[in-house]
Amino acid sequence: MPSSITITRGRLTATISALGAQLMSLELDGREYLWQGDRRWWGKRAPILFPIVGSLRADHALSRSGPVSLGRHGFARDLEHHLAGTSDDGRSVTFELCDTSETRKLFPYAFRLRTSYALTGPASLTQTFSVTNTGSVTLPFSVGGHPAFNVPVPSAAGERFEDFKLEFSRAWSARSPVIAEGGLLSCERERAVLDDADALPLTHELFASDAIMLTDVPDRVLRLRSARSGHGISIEFPDFRHIGIWSAAGEAPFVALEPWTGHATLTCEDDVFEHKRDIIELPAGHTDERSFTVGLF
């Protein structure tokens, strides 16, 4: 199997690697919108988060089926995914990851994860996660995306990081939990992010304490747009309650927009896996499917 697949629709191209089923490139008119993984700041580009999002306390939990031992964001991003199919028109591709004896040592459940990428418009990419419980007991999990985007886009002459802002469909107020020791989310400490506003100016200081997590964003849509040129990225995530927004320390020239079904363990939660807030519990034989769409403009 080739190590990567490129799909094309007119002026839009996307390349996906079999390793982690990770999006590696997203170009419109030859301009690369996706972060290219510079290790000076962050070496990944758009990893898949499964079967957890964020961190467990000390990377461990106890589930109904036994111990769970997972590093931050789970193992799907680090494993080879198998090519499950491509469309005849060359506009979509699907990769598949199934449990193995090795994954069951870390996460004692049977599953099939299919990740599809489809160019659904002349400037839009839809990423779909399809999780099937192939076992005989209920499957608890979280899933999410982590695509990071160049800010500014290369060749955007004269633009700066601070020219961009996050825009919402209407004014609203939002607070984000503070990230505590070990990558957990604090139950006691929050920070105000928006106060009856429909836009949030982008600064590197915004990420001085790591990521922001927003919950129940209006209409589950936001845009990352340059006030100078008007160009940017939109993301629609109707199937995800949370979205993480993150850039690495040291004035990294990217922003990650991360739709999540769940999140890291809360400091006030216990270590029972099924007790995690917003955990999905999928009955045996059932499939859970969720999508988000990235638009370039």
Coordinates of C-alpha atoms in Angstrom, one line a residue:
M1 CA 0.0 0.0 0.0
P2 CA 1.3 3.5 -0.8
S3 CA 2.4 5.4 2.3
S4 CA 0.2 8.3 1.3
I5 CA -2.8 9.1 -0.9
T6 CA -3.5 12.4 -2.7
I7 CA -7.1 13.4 -3.6
T8 CA -7.9 16.3 -5.9
R9 CA -10.9 18.4 -6.9
G10 CA -10.1 21.2 -9.3
R11 CA -7.8 23.7 -7.5
L12 CA -8.0 21.8 -4.2
T13 CA -5.7 18.9 -3.2
A14 CA -5.3 17.0 0.0
T15 CA -2.7 14.3 0.9
I16 CA -3.2 11.8 3.7
S17 CA -0.6 9.5 5.2
A18 CA -1.4 5.8 6.1
L19 CA 0.6 6.4 9.3
G20 CA -2.0 7.7 11.7
A21 CA -4.4 8.4 8.8
Q22 CA -3.1 11.9 9.2
L23 CA -3.8 14.8 6.8
M24 CA -0.4 15.9 5.6
S25 CA -1.3 18.7 3.1
L26 CA -4.3 20.8 2.2
E27 CA -3.6 23.2 -0.8
L28 CA -5.8 25.6 -2.6
D29 CA -4.4 27.2 -5.7
G30 CA -1.0 25.9 -4.7
R31 CA -1.0 27.6 -1.3
E32 CA -0.4 25.3 1.6
Y33 CA -3.0 25.9 4.4
L34 CA -2.0 23.0 6.6
W35 CA 0.8 23.3 9.2
Q36 CA 3.8 21.3 7.9
G37 CA 5.1 19.9 11.2
D38 CA 8.2 22.0 12.0
R39 CA 9.7 20.3 15.1
R40 CA 10.9 23.7 16.4
W41 CA 7.3 24.1 17.7
W42 CA 5.3 20.9 17.0
G43 CA 6.2 18.0 14.7
K44 CA 2.7 16.8 13.9
R45 CA 0.1 18.2 11.4
A46 CA -3.4 16.9 12.0
P47 CA -3.4 13.8 14.2
I48 CA -6.5 11.7 14.9
L49 CA -7.5 11.5 18.6
F50 CA -8.8 8.1 19.6
P51 CA -9.8 6.3 21.8
I52 CA -9.4 9.3 24.2
V53 CA -9.1 13.1 23.8
G54 CA -6.6 14.8 26.1
S55 CA -5.0 13.1 29.1
L56 CA -6.0 10.6 31.7
R57 CA -4.7 11.1 35.3
A58 CA -1.2 9.6 35.2
D59 CA -2.2 8.0 31.8
H60 CA -4.3 5.4 33.5
A61 CA -7.9 4.6 34.3
L62 CA -10.1 1.6 35.2
S63 CA -12.9 0.5 32.8
R64 CA -15.6 -2.2 33.1
S65 CA -13.4 -4.4 31.0
G66 CA -10.1 -3.8 32.8
P67 CA -7.2 -1.4 33.1
V68 CA -6.8 1.4 30.5
S69 CA -3.3 2.8 29.9
L70 CA -3.2 5.5 27.3
G71 CA -0.9 8.5 26.6
R72 CA -2.3 11.8 25.7
H73 CA -4.8 11.6 22.8
G74 CA -4.6 7.8 22.5
F75 CA -2.8 5.6 20.1
A76 CA -4.6 6.0 16.7
R77 CA -2.3 8.8 15.7
D78 CA 0.8 6.6 16.0
L79 CA -0.3 3.4 14.2
E80 CA -0.5 2.4 10.6
H81 CA -4.0 2.5 9.1
H82 CA -5.0 0.3 6.2
L83 CA -6.4 1.7 3.0
A84 CA -10.1 0.8 3.0
G85 CA -11.1 2.4 -0.3
T86 CA -10.9 5.4 -2.7
S87 CA -13.7 6.9 -4.8
D88 CA -13.7 6.5 -8.5
D89 CA -13.6 10.3 -9.0
G90 CA -10.4 10.6 -6.9
R91 CA -12.1 13.0 -4.4
S92 CA -12.2 10.8 -1.3
V93 CA -10.3 8.1 0.6
T94 CA -11.0 6.0 3.6
F95 CA -8.5 4.4 6.0
E96 CA -9.2 1.8 8.7
L97 CA -7.8 0.8 12.0
C98 CA -8.9 -2.2 14.0
D99 CA -8.0 -3.5 17.5
T100 CA -5.1 -5.9 17.8
S101 CA -3.6 -7.9 20.7
E102 CA -1.3 -5.0 21.2
T103 CA -4.0 -2.3 21.4
R104 CA -6.0 -4.5 23.8
K105 CA -3.2 -4.4 26.3
L106 CA -3.7 -0.6 26.5
F107 CA -7.4 -0.4 25.8
P108 CA -9.3 -3.7 26.4
Y109 CA -12.0 -3.2 23.7
A110 CA -12.7 -4.4 20.2
F111 CA -13.3 -1.6 17.6
R112 CA -13.1 -0.6 14.0
L113 CA -12.2 3.0 13.3
R114 CA -12.7 4.3 9.8
T115 CA -11.4 7.8 8.9
S116 CA -12.6 9.3 5.6
Y117 CA -11.5 12.4 3.8
A118 CA -13.6 13.9 1.1
L119 CA -13.3 17.0 -1.0
T120 CA -16.9 18.1 -0.7
G121 CA -16.7 21.4 -2.4
P122 CA -14.3 23.5 -4.5
A123 CA -12.6 24.7 -1.3
S124 CA -13.7 22.3 1.4
L125 CA -12.6 19.1 3.0
T126 CA -14.9 16.9 5.2
Q127 CA -13.3 14.5 7.7
T128 CA -15.5 11.7 9.0
F129 CA -14.8 9.3 11.9
S130 CA -16.8 6.1 11.9
V131 CA -16.4 4.0 15.0
T132 CA -17.9 0.5 15.1
N133 CA -18.1 -1.7 18.2
T134 CA -17.0 -5.1 16.9
G135 CA -17.0 -6.6 20.4
S136 CA -19.6 -8.0 22.7
V137 CA -19.6 -5.3 25.4
T138 CA -20.3 -1.6 25.4
L139 CA -17.4 0.4 23.9
P140 CA -16.5 3.7 25.8
F141 CA -14.5 6.2 23.8
S142 CA -13.9 9.8 22.7
V143 CA -12.8 10.9 19.3
G144 CA -11.6 14.1 17.7
G145 CA -9.5 15.9 15.1
H146 CA -6.4 18.1 15.6
P147 CA -5.8 19.9 12.3
A148 CA -3.3 22.8 12.5
F149 CA -3.2 25.6 10.0
N150 CA -0.5 28.0 8.9
V151 CA -1.0 31.5 10.3
P152 CA -0.5 33.4 8.2
V153 CA -0.7 31.2 5.1
P154 CA 2.6 31.1 3.2
S155 CA 2.9 33.7 0.5
A156 CA 0.4 36.0 2.3
A157 CA 2.7 39.0 1.9
G158 CA 2.8 41.3 4.9
E159 CA 0.4 39.4 7.1
R160 CA 1.1 38.7 10.7
F161 CA -0.3 36.3 13.3
E162 CA -2.0 39.3 15.1
D163 CA -3.9 40.2 11.9
F164 CA -6.1 37.1 12.5
K165 CA -9.2 36.7 14.7
L166 CA -11.6 33.9 15.5
E167 CA -15.1 34.8 14.4
F168 CA -18.4 33.2 15.6
S169 CA -21.8 33.2 14.1
R170 CA -23.2 35.5 16.9
A171 CA -22.1 37.3 20.0
W172 CA -21.8 35.0 23.1
S173 CA -19.9 34.6 26.3
A174 CA -17.4 31.7 26.9
R175 CA -15.1 30.5 29.6
S176 CA -12.4 27.8 29.3
P177 CA -11.1 25.5 32.0
V178 CA -7.5 26.0 32.9
I179 CA -5.2 23.1 32.1
A180 CA -3.9 21.7 35.4
E181 CA -0.9 19.5 36.2
G182 CA -0.6 16.4 34.1
G183 CA -2.8 17.8 31.3
L184 CA -6.0 17.5 33.3
L185 CA -8.8 20.1 33.1
S186 CA -9.3 22.1 36.3
C187 CA -12.7 22.0 37.9
E188 CA -11.9 25.0 40.1
R189 CA -10.2 27.4 37.7
E190 CA -11.6 28.9 34.5
R191 CA -10.6 31.9 32.4
A192 CA -12.9 34.2 30.5
V193 CA -12.4 34.0 26.8
L194 CA -15.4 35.9 25.4
D195 CA -17.8 38.4 27.0
D196 CA -20.8 39.0 24.7
A197 CA -18.6 39.2 21.6
D198 CA -18.6 37.5 18.2
A199 CA -14.8 37.7 17.6
L200 CA -11.6 37.0 19.5
P201 CA -8.4 38.7 18.3
L202 CA -5.5 36.2 17.9
T203 CA -2.4 36.7 20.0
H204 CA 0.4 34.4 21.1
E205 CA -0.4 35.3 24.7
L206 CA -3.8 33.7 24.3
F207 CA -2.0 30.3 24.4
A208 CA 0.5 31.1 27.2
S209 CA -1.3 28.5 29.4
D210 CA -1.8 25.9 26.6
A211 CA -5.0 25.3 24.8
I212 CA -8.4 26.9 25.1
M213 CA -11.5 24.6 25.1
L214 CA -14.8 26.0 24.1
T215 CA -18.1 24.1 24.6
D216 CA -21.4 24.5 22.8
V217 CA -20.1 27.1 20.3
P218 CA -23.0 28.9 18.6
D219 CA -24.1 26.8 15.5
R220 CA -20.9 24.7 16.0
V221 CA -19.0 26.9 13.5
L222 CA -16.1 29.3 13.6
R223 CA -13.8 31.1 11.2
L224 CA -10.1 32.0 11.5
R225 CA -9.8 35.1 9.3
S226 CA -7.3 37.7 8.5
A227 CA -8.5 41.3 9.0
R228 CA -5.9 42.4 6.5
S229 CA -6.7 40.1 3.5
G230 CA -10.0 38.5 4.4
H231 CA -8.5 35.0 3.8
G232 CA -8.6 32.2 6.3
I233 CA -10.2 29.0 7.4
S234 CA -13.7 28.0 8.5
I235 CA -14.6 24.9 10.4
E236 CA -18.1 23.4 10.9
F237 CA -18.4 20.7 13.5
P238 CA -22.1 19.9 14.1
D239 CA -21.3 16.5 15.7
F240 CA -18.8 17.7 18.3
R241 CA -19.7 19.5 21.5
H242 CA -16.2 20.9 22.2
I243 CA -13.5 22.5 20.2
G244 CA -9.9 23.0 21.3
I245 CA -8.0 26.0 20.0
W246 CA -4.2 25.8 20.4
S247 CA -0.8 27.1 19.3
A248 CA 2.6 26.1 20.6
A249 CA 4.7 28.3 22.9
G250 CA 7.4 30.4 21.4
E251 CA 5.3 32.3 18.9
A252 CA 4.5 29.3 16.7
P253 CA 3.1 30.3 13.3
F254 CA 0.1 28.1 13.4
V255 CA -3.3 27.5 15.1
A256 CA -4.9 24.2 15.6
L257 CA -8.7 23.9 15.5
E258 CA -9.7 20.6 17.1
P259 CA -13.3 19.3 17.2
W260 CA -13.7 16.9 20.2
T261 CA -16.5 14.7 21.5
G262 CA -14.8 14.6 24.9
H263 CA -11.8 16.0 26.7
A264 CA -9.1 15.4 29.3
T265 CA -10.0 14.0 32.7
L266 CA -11.3 16.7 35.1
T267 CA -9.5 17.2 38.3
C268 CA -12.7 16.5 40.2
E269 CA -13.4 13.3 38.3
D270 CA -12.5 9.8 39.5
D271 CA -10.4 7.4 37.4
V272 CA -13.3 5.2 36.1
F273 CA -13.1 5.5 32.4
E274 CA -16.9 5.4 31.9
H275 CA -17.3 8.3 34.4
K276 CA -15.5 10.7 32.1
R277 CA -17.7 13.6 31.2
D278 CA -19.1 13.3 27.6
I279 CA -17.7 9.8 27.1
I280 CA -19.5 8.0 24.3
E281 CA -20.8 4.5 25.2
L282 CA -21.5 2.5 22.0
P283 CA -23.5 -0.7 22.3
A284 CA -22.1 -3.9 20.7
G285 CA -22.6 -4.0 17.0
H286 CA -23.4 -0.3 16.6
T287 CA -21.6 2.4 14.7
D288 CA -21.1 6.0 15.7
E289 CA -20.3 8.5 12.8
R290 CA -19.2 12.1 13.1
S291 CA -17.9 14.7 10.7
F292 CA -16.4 18.1 10.5
T293 CA -15.7 20.3 7.5
V294 CA -12.8 22.7 6.8
G295 CA -13.3 25.4 4.3
L296 CA -10.6 27.6 2.8
F297 CA -11.2 31.1 1.6

